[in-house]
Amino acid sequence: MKYIDEFQDPDLARRLLDDIHSTVTRPWALMEVCGGQTHTIIRHGIDQLLPEQVELIHGPGCPVCVTPLEVIDKALEIASRPEVIFCSFGDMLRVPGTGRDLFQVRSEGGDVRVVYSPLDALRIAQQNPDREVVFFGIGFETTAPPNAMTVYQARKLGIQNFSLLVSHVRVPPAIEAIMQSPRCRVQAFLAAGHVCSVMGVAEYPELAERFRVPIVVTGFEPLDILEGVRRTVLQLERGEHTVDNAYPRAVRPEGNPAAQAMLADVFEVTDRAWRGIGTIPGSGWRLSSRYRDYDAEYRFSVTGIQTREPAECRSGEVLQGLLKPHECEAFGTLCTPRTPLGATMVSSEGACAAYYLYRRLDITNASLEASTVV
Amino acid sequence: MCLAVPGRVLDIEERDGTRMASVDFGGVVKEVCLEYLPDLQVGEYAIVHVGFALQRLDEASAKQTLELFATLGMLQEEFGDPWELAAEAGGSPLPAAGIDTPQEAQK
């Protein structure tokens, strides 16, 4: 999809694009934080429809991609135990740990199950009182409240055989880390809409002011992204740097206070390692001490597992916006969805997977197409 | 996984002291926890992520989004059989152990 007439509302898409083209006077680099936005951008060729001066840099907002290798290895270790039913979202099945993945653990006889909701895992625990049920709790601020509620429910219902392997991450500290990098080229952010549905926008004004970057809350449908880019470019051209909500149908400024209260009860902020990036201070959540009994790392004594990431995978640079997926030497050759070196090639929200799915065959003539579509 | 899908509340009940709803996502019906949107009513739409309603959405926006997701095959990605998707992506056969079947009721 690289033509405006394939947008849901082609006339509106054209008006937004015309507006962006007539506003831009010089080069700007925008980072979209959400992996879902990255997929929309590549799938619809939005980056190719924009003026050449507007560069979209793909950010670290894919929860599967940023889950550290050592956490994957802990999951594999726990899932291999005969007494354990290991429950996960489906997109973790093929994420490579050191040497294998959850799919292989299942093939080798491990009881790995895919659930739609963490509450499904809790129900499995109720139905199997003689087994240990572990849920793989990864994700950003959108996924953390459901997982927090599940642990809260487990305690309320007195369910002892349930625990959470937790590796939650938070967006604002990642934005801060990106802006503090000496190699940073990002001049504005398209903030992840559904993260803001939960957290609201309160965490962003300080970041926008301190780093003098516009932050525009953006949805993930094609027209949402064009509108987010339009508002961002307008601010950049005017020399402004405020927080703007371009996704009001799903984001209220205060977010979801009930979800925030549950997060504050069940979790506490901690330093968290991001796969390919390293540790970012205050960038994650772990279970608070009141809920330590439900922490699978302690229950299964896997706190000591340390692993080293493969050197040939450059997904860390992709996640920081320092490298485009197809600029990696392994892309499409050593590294494909069938033989992934890193999670960015596996995840349905990974930047490498997006390029592989939608861009691989036409990389060589992308610039030609870009010049003919607008 | 970060995809959140709009759905319409069909009915609401208390279970284990928790407010739960059946929610229709363009034909697929799932159980959804309403604890984070406790005043959501039957007939209303909300953005739902991993079985939790997170924010209200107006009907027109919800329908438009659902239509787009259906066109792009994203509802299948979200609600299809994850083992099949994983097997296909990796070029592997399905694991031999009894596969858990998708739990949603098809409408």
Tab-separated table of C-alpha atoms in Angstrom:
chain	number	residue	atom	x	y	z
A	1	MET	CA	0.000	0.000	0.000
A	2	LYS	CA	1.738	3.126	-1.109
A	3	TYR	CA	-0.972	5.113	-2.765
A	4	ILE	CA	-3.258	7.649	-1.217
A	5	ASP	CA	-6.361	6.123	-2.761
A	6	GLU	CA	-5.824	3.075	-0.556
A	7	PHE	CA	-6.306	5.133	2.613
A	8	GLN	CA	-9.607	4.803	4.428
A	9	ASP	CA	-10.471	8.405	3.560
A	10	PRO	CA	-8.264	9.324	0.574
A	11	ASP	CA	-9.508	12.918	0.385
A	12	LEU	CA	-8.663	13.603	4.010
A	13	ALA	CA	-5.288	11.866	3.593
A	14	ARG	CA	-4.506	14.078	0.612
A	15	ARG	CA	-5.504	17.242	2.484
A	16	LEU	CA	-3.326	16.300	5.457
A	17	LEU	CA	-0.399	15.490	3.169
A	18	ASP	CA	-0.844	18.711	1.211
A	19	ASP	CA	-0.826	20.633	4.472
A	20	ILE	CA	2.357	18.913	5.624
A	21	HIS	CA	4.058	19.520	2.256
A	22	SER	CA	3.172	23.207	2.290
A	23	THR	CA	4.288	23.660	5.919
A	24	VAL	CA	7.739	22.089	5.748
A	25	THR	CA	10.639	24.381	4.926
A	26	ARG	CA	13.604	22.386	6.254
A	27	PRO	CA	14.590	18.897	7.471
A	28	TRP	CA	13.017	17.445	10.614
A	29	ALA	CA	13.486	14.091	12.355
A	30	LEU	CA	10.432	12.713	14.193
A	31	MET	CA	10.404	9.565	16.290
A	32	GLU	CA	7.269	7.453	16.514
A	33	VAL	CA	7.486	5.622	19.825
A	34	CYS	CA	4.891	2.902	19.286
A	35	GLY	CA	5.688	-0.270	17.337
A	36	GLY	CA	2.101	-0.376	16.108
A	37	GLN	CA	2.654	3.053	14.575
A	38	THR	CA	5.850	1.800	12.903
A	39	HIS	CA	3.888	-0.995	11.248
A	40	THR	CA	1.183	1.390	10.049
A	41	ILE	CA	3.832	3.717	8.628
A	42	ILE	CA	5.641	0.995	6.693
A	43	ARG	CA	2.511	-0.915	5.693
A	44	HIS	CA	0.925	2.188	4.156
A	45	GLY	CA	4.155	3.714	2.883
A	46	ILE	CA	3.468	6.859	4.919
A	47	ASP	CA	7.183	7.631	5.172
A	48	GLN	CA	7.323	7.654	1.373
A	49	LEU	CA	4.335	9.954	1.048
A	50	LEU	CA	5.822	12.592	3.350
A	51	PRO	CA	8.096	15.369	2.099
A	52	GLU	CA	11.741	14.292	1.840
A	53	GLN	CA	12.632	16.699	4.652
A	54	VAL	CA	10.435	14.824	7.140
A	55	GLU	CA	12.204	11.714	8.400
A	56	LEU	CA	10.381	9.219	10.609
A	57	ILE	CA	12.709	7.433	13.019
A	58	HIS	CA	11.398	4.232	14.540
A	59	GLY	CA	11.481	4.151	18.325
A	60	PRO	CA	11.713	1.460	20.989
A	61	GLY	CA	7.975	0.998	21.512
A	62	CYS	CA	7.664	-2.712	20.863
A	63	PRO	CA	7.291	-4.532	24.187
A	64	VAL	CA	8.323	-7.888	22.765
A	65	CYS	CA	11.448	-6.383	21.193
A	66	VAL	CA	12.742	-4.649	24.305
A	67	THR	CA	12.236	-7.583	26.693
A	68	PRO	CA	15.802	-8.471	27.741
A	69	LEU	CA	17.350	-11.748	26.671
A	70	GLU	CA	17.887	-12.770	30.277
A	71	VAL	CA	14.167	-12.443	30.975
A	72	ILE	CA	13.414	-14.649	27.951
A	73	ASP	CA	15.916	-17.179	29.305
A	74	LYS	CA	14.225	-17.048	32.709
A	75	ALA	CA	10.887	-17.690	30.994
A	76	LEU	CA	12.341	-20.679	29.127
A	77	GLU	CA	13.838	-22.072	32.324
A	78	ILE	CA	10.549	-21.787	34.225
A	79	ALA	CA	8.437	-23.055	31.306
A	80	SER	CA	10.579	-26.206	31.078
A	81	ARG	CA	9.718	-27.348	34.602
A	82	PRO	CA	7.273	-30.253	34.759
A	83	GLU	CA	5.149	-28.714	37.515
A	84	VAL	CA	4.626	-25.474	35.600
A	85	ILE	CA	1.921	-24.318	33.197
A	86	PHE	CA	3.529	-21.323	31.509
A	87	CYS	CA	1.069	-18.809	30.058
A	88	SER	CA	2.012	-16.086	27.599
A	89	PHE	CA	0.674	-13.816	24.899
A	90	GLY	CA	1.137	-15.393	21.468
A	91	ASP	CA	3.716	-12.936	20.218
A	92	MET	CA	6.325	-14.170	22.706
A	93	LEU	CA	6.356	-17.727	21.292
A	94	ARG	CA	9.110	-17.191	18.726
A	95	VAL	CA	11.247	-14.628	20.505
A	96	PRO	CA	14.705	-16.168	20.642
A	97	GLY	CA	16.329	-16.736	23.991
A	98	THR	CA	19.792	-18.221	24.213
A	99	GLY	CA	19.453	-21.124	21.809
A	100	ARG	CA	15.696	-21.702	21.795
A	101	ASP	CA	12.263	-20.159	22.239
A	102	LEU	CA	8.915	-20.921	23.943
A	103	PHE	CA	7.646	-22.637	20.804
A	104	GLN	CA	10.485	-25.155	21.083
A	105	VAL	CA	9.899	-25.624	24.808
A	106	ARG	CA	6.343	-26.619	23.942
A	107	SER	CA	7.572	-28.952	21.210
A	108	GLU	CA	9.860	-30.602	23.782
A	109	GLY	CA	6.895	-31.272	26.052
A	110	GLY	CA	6.733	-28.145	28.187
A	111	ASP	CA	3.224	-27.003	29.093
A	112	VAL	CA	3.218	-23.609	27.384
A	113	ARG	CA	-0.189	-22.060	26.784
A	114	VAL	CA	-1.250	-18.931	24.959
A	115	VAL	CA	-3.852	-16.750	26.609
A	116	TYR	CA	-5.754	-13.731	25.373
A	117	SER	CA	-5.873	-12.076	28.784
A	118	PRO	CA	-3.858	-12.483	32.002
A	119	LEU	CA	-7.176	-13.272	33.705
A	120	ASP	CA	-7.313	-16.421	31.548
A	121	ALA	CA	-4.038	-17.504	33.180
A	122	LEU	CA	-5.544	-16.914	36.612
A	123	ARG	CA	-8.519	-19.094	35.665
A	124	ILE	CA	-6.122	-21.849	34.557
A	125	ALA	CA	-4.526	-21.597	38.021
A	126	GLN	CA	-7.951	-22.022	39.657
A	127	GLN	CA	-8.664	-25.055	37.483
A	128	ASN	CA	-5.265	-26.679	38.145
A	129	PRO	CA	-4.614	-26.334	41.880
A	130	ASP	CA	-1.885	-29.009	41.781
A	131	ARG	CA	0.195	-27.134	39.182
A	132	GLU	CA	2.144	-23.866	39.290
A	133	VAL	CA	0.767	-21.364	36.767
A	134	VAL	CA	3.121	-18.588	35.652
A	135	PHE	CA	2.106	-15.675	33.459
A	136	PHE	CA	4.717	-13.845	31.372
A	137	GLY	CA	4.007	-10.206	32.252
A	138	ILE	CA	5.700	-7.976	29.713
A	139	GLY	CA	4.608	-4.756	28.067
A	140	PHE	CA	4.299	-1.002	28.415
A	141	GLU	CA	1.820	1.090	30.367
A	142	THR	CA	-1.065	-0.334	28.326
A	143	THR	CA	-0.436	-3.936	29.379
A	144	ALA	CA	0.820	-3.361	32.923
A	145	PRO	CA	-2.597	-2.459	34.450
A	146	PRO	CA	-4.262	-5.716	33.325
A	147	ASN	CA	-1.343	-7.687	34.751
A	148	ALA	CA	-1.438	-5.669	37.977
A	149	MET	CA	-5.154	-6.368	38.323
A	150	THR	CA	-4.549	-10.095	37.821
A	151	VAL	CA	-2.031	-10.250	40.669
A	152	TYR	CA	-4.399	-8.199	42.837
A	153	GLN	CA	-7.205	-10.671	42.048
A	154	ALA	CA	-4.965	-13.658	42.787
A	155	ARG	CA	-4.304	-12.311	46.264
A	156	LYS	CA	-7.917	-11.314	46.842
A	157	LEU	CA	-9.140	-14.802	45.873
A	158	GLY	CA	-6.369	-16.531	47.837
A	159	ILE	CA	-4.941	-18.264	44.748
A	160	GLN	CA	-1.510	-19.530	45.784
A	161	ASN	CA	-0.368	-21.361	42.652
A	162	PHE	CA	-0.187	-18.280	40.416
A	163	SER	CA	2.783	-16.011	39.819
A	164	LEU	CA	3.990	-13.366	37.377
A	165	LEU	CA	7.306	-13.233	35.554
A	166	VAL	CA	7.385	-9.481	35.239
A	167	SER	CA	9.342	-7.265	32.860
A	168	HIS	CA	7.257	-4.138	32.430
A	169	VAL	CA	8.664	-0.987	30.871
A	170	ARG	CA	7.714	2.708	30.912
A	171	VAL	CA	7.832	5.114	27.970
A	172	PRO	CA	8.863	8.491	29.518
A	173	PRO	CA	12.265	7.298	30.839
A	174	ALA	CA	12.960	5.815	27.388
A	175	ILE	CA	12.251	9.190	25.778
A	176	GLU	CA	14.607	10.779	28.277
A	177	ALA	CA	17.351	8.221	27.530
A	178	ILE	CA	16.981	8.742	23.780
A	179	MET	CA	17.236	12.524	24.136
A	180	GLN	CA	20.314	12.235	26.357
A	181	SER	CA	22.213	10.065	23.878
A	182	PRO	CA	25.037	11.989	22.174
A	183	ARG	CA	24.010	10.401	18.856
A	184	CYS	CA	20.389	11.529	19.180
A	185	ARG	CA	18.884	13.159	16.085
A	186	VAL	CA	15.271	13.174	17.269
A	187	GLN	CA	13.616	16.597	17.239
A	188	ALA	CA	10.049	15.597	18.135
A	189	PHE	CA	8.033	12.630	19.332
A	190	LEU	CA	4.788	11.044	18.223
A	191	ALA	CA	3.752	9.660	21.620
A	192	ALA	CA	2.037	6.261	21.800
A	193	GLY	CA	-1.721	6.775	21.920
A	194	HIS	CA	-2.802	3.783	23.940
A	195	VAL	CA	-0.074	4.250	26.532
A	196	CYS	CA	-1.565	7.726	27.020
A	197	SER	CA	-5.097	6.258	27.219
A	198	VAL	CA	-3.908	4.784	30.513
A	199	MET	CA	-1.308	7.264	31.758
A	200	GLY	CA	-2.717	10.510	30.359
A	201	VAL	CA	-0.263	13.229	29.356
A	202	ALA	CA	0.957	14.444	32.767
A	203	GLU	CA	4.431	12.927	32.365
A	204	TYR	CA	5.199	14.745	29.116
A	205	PRO	CA	5.226	18.554	29.646
A	206	GLU	CA	8.404	18.385	31.722
A	207	LEU	CA	10.145	16.319	29.013
A	208	ALA	CA	8.940	18.623	26.234
A	209	GLU	CA	10.220	21.651	28.129
A	210	ARG	CA	13.546	20.201	29.273
A	211	PHE	CA	14.546	18.843	25.848
A	212	ARG	CA	12.646	21.474	23.855
A	213	VAL	CA	10.866	18.765	21.815
A	214	PRO	CA	7.257	18.783	20.672
A	215	ILE	CA	5.411	15.684	21.909
A	216	VAL	CA	2.210	14.932	20.004
A	217	VAL	CA	-0.013	12.115	21.299
A	218	THR	CA	-0.838	10.095	18.186
A	219	GLY	CA	-3.079	7.157	17.333
A	220	PHE	CA	-1.945	4.298	15.135
A	221	GLU	CA	-4.326	4.316	12.200
A	222	PRO	CA	-2.973	5.790	8.942
A	223	LEU	CA	-4.918	9.049	9.190
A	224	ASP	CA	-4.007	9.383	12.892
A	225	ILE	CA	-0.342	9.230	11.970
A	226	LEU	CA	-0.679	11.827	9.218
A	227	GLU	CA	-2.487	14.148	11.640
A	228	GLY	CA	0.183	13.547	14.297
A	229	VAL	CA	2.941	14.352	11.806
A	230	ARG	CA	1.064	17.452	10.611
A	231	ARG	CA	0.742	18.871	14.115
A	232	THR	CA	4.337	17.992	14.978
A	233	VAL	CA	5.765	19.652	11.878
A	234	LEU	CA	3.640	22.730	12.528
A	235	GLN	CA	5.177	23.067	15.994
A	236	LEU	CA	8.702	22.484	14.717
A	237	GLU	CA	8.345	25.105	11.993
A	238	ARG	CA	7.009	27.614	14.541
A	239	GLY	CA	9.784	26.835	17.032
A	240	GLU	CA	7.286	25.529	19.594
A	241	HIS	CA	7.691	22.540	21.902
A	242	THR	CA	4.440	21.722	23.655
A	243	VAL	CA	2.432	18.594	24.397
A	244	ASP	CA	-0.478	18.227	21.990
A	245	ASN	CA	-3.180	15.551	21.899
A	246	ALA	CA	-3.995	14.466	18.341
A	247	TYR	CA	-5.864	11.369	19.544
A	248	PRO	CA	-8.598	12.824	21.781
A	249	ARG	CA	-11.168	10.162	20.907
A	250	ALA	CA	-9.129	7.651	22.941
A	251	VAL	CA	-6.951	9.795	25.205
A	252	ARG	CA	-8.156	11.983	28.043
A	253	PRO	CA	-5.561	14.257	29.660
A	254	GLU	CA	-5.927	12.465	32.980
A	255	GLY	CA	-5.739	8.991	31.410
A	256	ASN	CA	-7.393	6.222	33.386
A	257	PRO	CA	-7.051	7.023	37.115
A	258	ALA	CA	-8.332	3.610	38.267
A	259	ALA	CA	-5.642	1.853	36.234
A	260	GLN	CA	-2.966	4.230	37.519
A	261	ALA	CA	-4.042	3.564	41.121
A	262	MET	CA	-3.763	-0.202	40.612
A	263	LEU	CA	-0.313	0.208	39.050
A	264	ALA	CA	0.823	2.217	42.065
A	265	ASP	CA	-0.510	-0.448	44.438
A	266	VAL	CA	0.877	-3.579	42.809
A	267	PHE	CA	4.079	-2.346	41.156
A	268	GLU	CA	7.005	-0.126	42.055
A	269	VAL	CA	9.323	1.685	39.698
A	270	THR	CA	12.677	0.013	39.105
A	271	ASP	CA	15.664	0.261	36.780
A	272	ARG	CA	15.071	-2.003	33.800
A	273	ALA	CA	17.338	-3.414	31.091
A	274	TRP	CA	16.014	-2.990	27.530
A	275	ARG	CA	17.104	-5.578	25.006
A	276	GLY	CA	19.797	-4.155	22.752
A	277	ILE	CA	19.827	-0.837	24.598
A	278	GLY	CA	20.944	-1.521	28.159
A	279	THR	CA	19.667	-0.408	31.520
A	280	ILE	CA	17.561	2.751	31.665
A	281	PRO	CA	17.101	4.167	35.176
A	282	GLY	CA	13.545	4.096	36.488
A	283	SER	CA	12.265	2.679	33.207
A	284	GLY	CA	10.390	-0.329	34.491
A	285	TRP	CA	8.072	-1.800	37.049
A	286	ARG	CA	8.492	-4.792	39.335
A	287	LEU	CA	6.074	-6.221	41.855
A	288	SER	CA	6.115	-4.171	45.026
A	289	SER	CA	7.268	-5.841	48.230
A	290	ARG	CA	3.637	-6.437	49.286
A	291	TYR	CA	3.202	-8.718	46.254
A	292	ARG	CA	6.643	-10.372	46.284
A	293	ASP	CA	5.008	-13.781	46.910
A	294	TYR	CA	3.621	-13.578	43.381
A	295	ASP	CA	6.997	-12.904	41.736
A	296	ALA	CA	7.972	-15.929	39.623
A	297	GLU	CA	11.658	-14.929	39.664
A	298	TYR	CA	11.773	-15.556	43.403
A	299	ARG	CA	9.371	-18.471	43.448
A	300	PHE	CA	11.499	-20.374	40.914
A	301	SER	CA	14.889	-18.973	41.970
A	302	VAL	CA	15.887	-17.698	38.541
A	303	THR	CA	17.013	-14.265	39.728
A	304	GLY	CA	20.657	-15.140	39.010
A	305	ILE	CA	20.361	-15.889	35.266
A	306	GLN	CA	22.628	-13.551	33.269
A	307	THR	CA	23.052	-13.746	29.513
A	308	ARG	CA	24.946	-11.999	26.766
A	309	GLU	CA	23.207	-10.796	23.623
A	310	PRO	CA	24.512	-11.953	20.233
A	311	ALA	CA	26.884	-9.367	18.772
A	312	GLU	CA	25.686	-9.787	15.173
A	313	CYS	CA	22.173	-8.509	15.975
A	314	ARG	CA	22.007	-4.729	15.716
A	315	SER	CA	18.427	-4.416	16.938
A	316	GLY	CA	19.562	-2.157	19.776
A	317	GLU	CA	20.578	0.459	17.223
A	318	VAL	CA	17.283	-0.048	15.372
A	319	LEU	CA	15.346	0.417	18.614
A	320	GLN	CA	17.166	3.675	19.332
A	321	GLY	CA	16.549	5.016	15.854
A	322	LEU	CA	20.249	4.935	14.977
A	323	LEU	CA	19.877	2.387	12.185
A	324	LYS	CA	17.093	1.519	9.749
A	325	PRO	CA	16.382	-2.233	9.626
A	326	HIS	CA	17.505	-2.718	6.019
A	327	GLU	CA	20.811	-0.999	6.778
A	328	CYS	CA	21.790	-3.987	8.951
A	329	GLU	CA	24.041	-6.433	7.058
A	330	ALA	CA	22.150	-9.443	8.401
A	331	PHE	CA	18.725	-8.103	7.340
A	332	GLY	CA	16.926	-10.478	4.999
A	333	THR	CA	19.931	-12.800	4.748
A	334	LEU	CA	21.184	-14.147	8.093
A	335	CYS	CA	18.141	-12.659	9.814
A	336	THR	CA	14.605	-13.392	8.613
A	337	PRO	CA	11.336	-14.159	10.451
A	338	ARG	CA	12.195	-17.878	10.113
A	339	THR	CA	15.747	-17.423	11.408
A	340	PRO	CA	15.556	-14.302	13.554
A	341	LEU	CA	18.644	-13.002	15.310
A	342	GLY	CA	16.618	-10.664	17.479
A	343	ALA	CA	13.112	-9.881	18.607
A	344	THR	CA	12.677	-6.945	16.223
A	345	MET	CA	12.452	-9.499	13.393
A	346	VAL	CA	9.946	-11.672	15.285
A	347	SER	CA	7.457	-9.389	16.905
A	348	SER	CA	4.308	-8.322	15.108
A	349	GLU	CA	5.279	-4.788	16.175
A	350	GLY	CA	9.014	-5.037	15.463
A	351	ALA	CA	10.579	-2.581	13.025
A	352	CYS	CA	12.661	-5.268	11.275
A	353	ALA	CA	9.569	-7.436	10.789
A	354	ALA	CA	7.708	-4.450	9.336
A	355	TYR	CA	10.454	-3.794	6.801
A	356	TYR	CA	10.684	-7.486	5.963
A	357	LEU	CA	6.935	-7.864	5.474
A	358	TYR	CA	6.157	-4.694	3.589
A	359	ARG	CA	9.361	-3.179	2.276
A	360	ARG	CA	11.874	-5.930	1.572
A	361	LEU	CA	11.168	-6.371	-2.109
A	362	ASP	CA	11.019	-2.739	-3.037
A	363	ILE	CA	13.834	-1.185	-1.043
A	364	THR	CA	15.877	-0.653	-4.161
A	365	ASN	CA	13.232	1.367	-5.956
A	366	ALA	CA	11.662	3.000	-2.884
A	367	SER	CA	12.987	6.430	-3.772
A	368	LEU	CA	11.578	6.115	-7.276
A	369	GLU	CA	8.133	5.262	-5.939
A	370	ALA	CA	8.273	8.056	-3.417
A	371	SER	CA	8.763	10.554	-6.191
A	372	THR	CA	5.730	9.344	-8.113
A	373	VAL	CA	3.037	8.916	-5.508
A	374	VAL	CA	2.427	12.452	-4.299
B	1	MET	CA	0.150	-7.197	21.664
B	2	CYS	CA	-0.026	-3.444	22.105
B	3	LEU	CA	-2.937	-3.437	19.712
B	4	ALA	CA	-6.071	-2.376	21.505
B	5	VAL	CA	-9.333	-3.080	19.731
B	6	PRO	CA	-12.659	-1.304	20.107
B	7	GLY	CA	-15.547	-3.459	21.173
B	8	ARG	CA	-19.222	-3.132	22.149
B	9	VAL	CA	-20.509	-4.280	25.523
B	10	LEU	CA	-23.184	-6.990	25.120
B	11	ASP	CA	-23.883	-7.835	28.751
B	12	ILE	CA	-22.398	-7.315	32.191
B	13	GLU	CA	-22.143	-9.551	35.249
B	14	GLU	CA	-20.313	-9.742	38.564
B	15	ARG	CA	-17.911	-12.667	38.914
B	16	ASP	CA	-15.729	-13.269	41.987
B	17	GLY	CA	-16.558	-9.704	42.996
B	18	THR	CA	-15.280	-8.391	39.657
B	19	ARG	CA	-17.266	-6.536	37.006
B	20	MET	CA	-16.987	-8.536	33.764
B	21	ALA	CA	-18.625	-8.094	30.350
B	22	SER	CA	-19.102	-9.951	27.093
B	23	VAL	CA	-17.702	-7.671	24.415
B	24	ASP	CA	-18.211	-7.949	20.655
B	25	PHE	CA	-15.207	-7.163	18.452
B	26	GLY	CA	-16.704	-7.169	14.978
B	27	GLY	CA	-18.048	-10.697	15.393
B	28	VAL	CA	-15.594	-12.195	17.890
B	29	VAL	CA	-16.945	-12.164	21.458
B	30	LYS	CA	-14.580	-12.113	24.427
B	31	GLU	CA	-14.829	-11.746	28.168
B	32	VAL	CA	-13.578	-8.365	29.284
B	33	CYS	CA	-12.859	-6.941	32.727
B	34	LEU	CA	-14.560	-3.587	33.406
B	35	GLU	CA	-12.788	-2.755	36.677
B	36	TYR	CA	-10.912	0.126	35.029
B	37	LEU	CA	-14.101	1.553	33.451
B	38	PRO	CA	-16.626	0.631	36.143
B	39	ASP	CA	-19.453	2.789	34.800
B	40	LEU	CA	-19.343	1.402	31.249
B	41	GLN	CA	-22.852	0.290	30.206
B	42	VAL	CA	-24.349	-2.277	27.836
B	43	GLY	CA	-24.316	-0.908	24.281
B	44	GLU	CA	-21.326	1.391	24.854
B	45	TYR	CA	-17.961	1.014	23.132
B	46	ALA	CA	-14.532	0.908	24.723
B	47	ILE	CA	-10.939	0.335	23.726
B	48	VAL	CA	-10.011	-3.096	25.023
B	49	HIS	CA	-6.502	-4.396	25.543
B	50	VAL	CA	-5.701	-7.974	26.635
B	51	GLY	CA	-9.168	-8.410	28.089
B	52	PHE	CA	-9.446	-5.081	29.903
B	53	ALA	CA	-11.553	-2.066	28.916
B	54	LEU	CA	-9.210	0.912	29.175
B	55	GLN	CA	-11.035	3.906	27.716
B	56	ARG	CA	-14.471	4.799	26.350
B	57	LEU	CA	-14.809	5.364	22.619
B	58	ASP	CA	-17.673	6.881	20.638
B	59	GLU	CA	-19.637	4.519	18.419
B	60	ALA	CA	-18.701	6.110	15.091
B	61	SER	CA	-14.961	6.020	15.828
B	62	ALA	CA	-15.202	2.459	17.113
B	63	LYS	CA	-17.037	1.201	14.031
B	64	GLN	CA	-14.624	2.962	11.697
B	65	THR	CA	-11.621	1.429	13.461
B	66	LEU	CA	-13.138	-2.066	13.491
B	67	GLU	CA	-13.873	-1.803	9.775
B	68	LEU	CA	-10.287	-0.767	9.072
B	69	PHE	CA	-8.856	-3.570	11.227
B	70	ALA	CA	-11.050	-6.131	9.461
B	71	THR	CA	-9.879	-4.852	6.049
B	72	LEU	CA	-6.229	-5.077	7.055
B	73	GLY	CA	-6.581	-8.554	8.570
B	74	MET	CA	-5.629	-7.232	11.994
B	75	LEU	CA	-8.600	-8.801	13.765
B	76	GLN	CA	-7.363	-12.183	12.535
B	77	GLU	CA	-3.870	-11.347	13.857
B	78	GLU	CA	-5.350	-10.429	17.242
B	79	PHE	CA	-7.885	-13.214	17.646
B	80	GLY	CA	-6.589	-16.001	15.373
B	81	ASP	CA	-4.769	-19.131	16.564
B	82	PRO	CA	-1.371	-17.939	17.879
B	83	TRP	CA	0.220	-21.398	17.545
B	84	GLU	CA	-0.640	-21.533	13.873
B	85	LEU	CA	0.693	-18.019	13.356
B	86	ALA	CA	3.925	-18.887	15.199
B	87	ALA	CA	4.337	-22.164	13.307
B	88	GLU	CA	3.814	-20.401	9.994
B	89	ALA	CA	6.238	-17.594	10.858
B	90	GLY	CA	8.940	-20.060	11.820
B	91	GLY	CA	8.258	-22.603	9.111
B	92	SER	CA	7.847	-25.260	11.815
B	93	PRO	CA	5.222	-27.916	12.401
B	94	LEU	CA	2.819	-27.331	15.273
B	95	PRO	CA	4.115	-28.686	18.595
B	96	ALA	CA	2.856	-32.223	19.229
B	97	ALA	CA	1.475	-31.579	22.713
B	98	GLY	CA	-2.270	-30.881	22.789
B	99	ILE	CA	-2.719	-27.368	21.536
B	100	ASP	CA	-5.005	-25.157	23.534
B	101	THR	CA	-7.808	-24.089	21.295
B	102	PRO	CA	-8.796	-20.455	20.906
B	103	GLN	CA	-11.227	-19.704	23.683
B	104	GLU	CA	-13.357	-17.040	22.094
B	105	ALA	CA	-16.920	-17.741	21.064
B	106	GLN	CA	-17.411	-17.076	17.368
B	107	LYS	CA	-20.512	-15.122	16.609
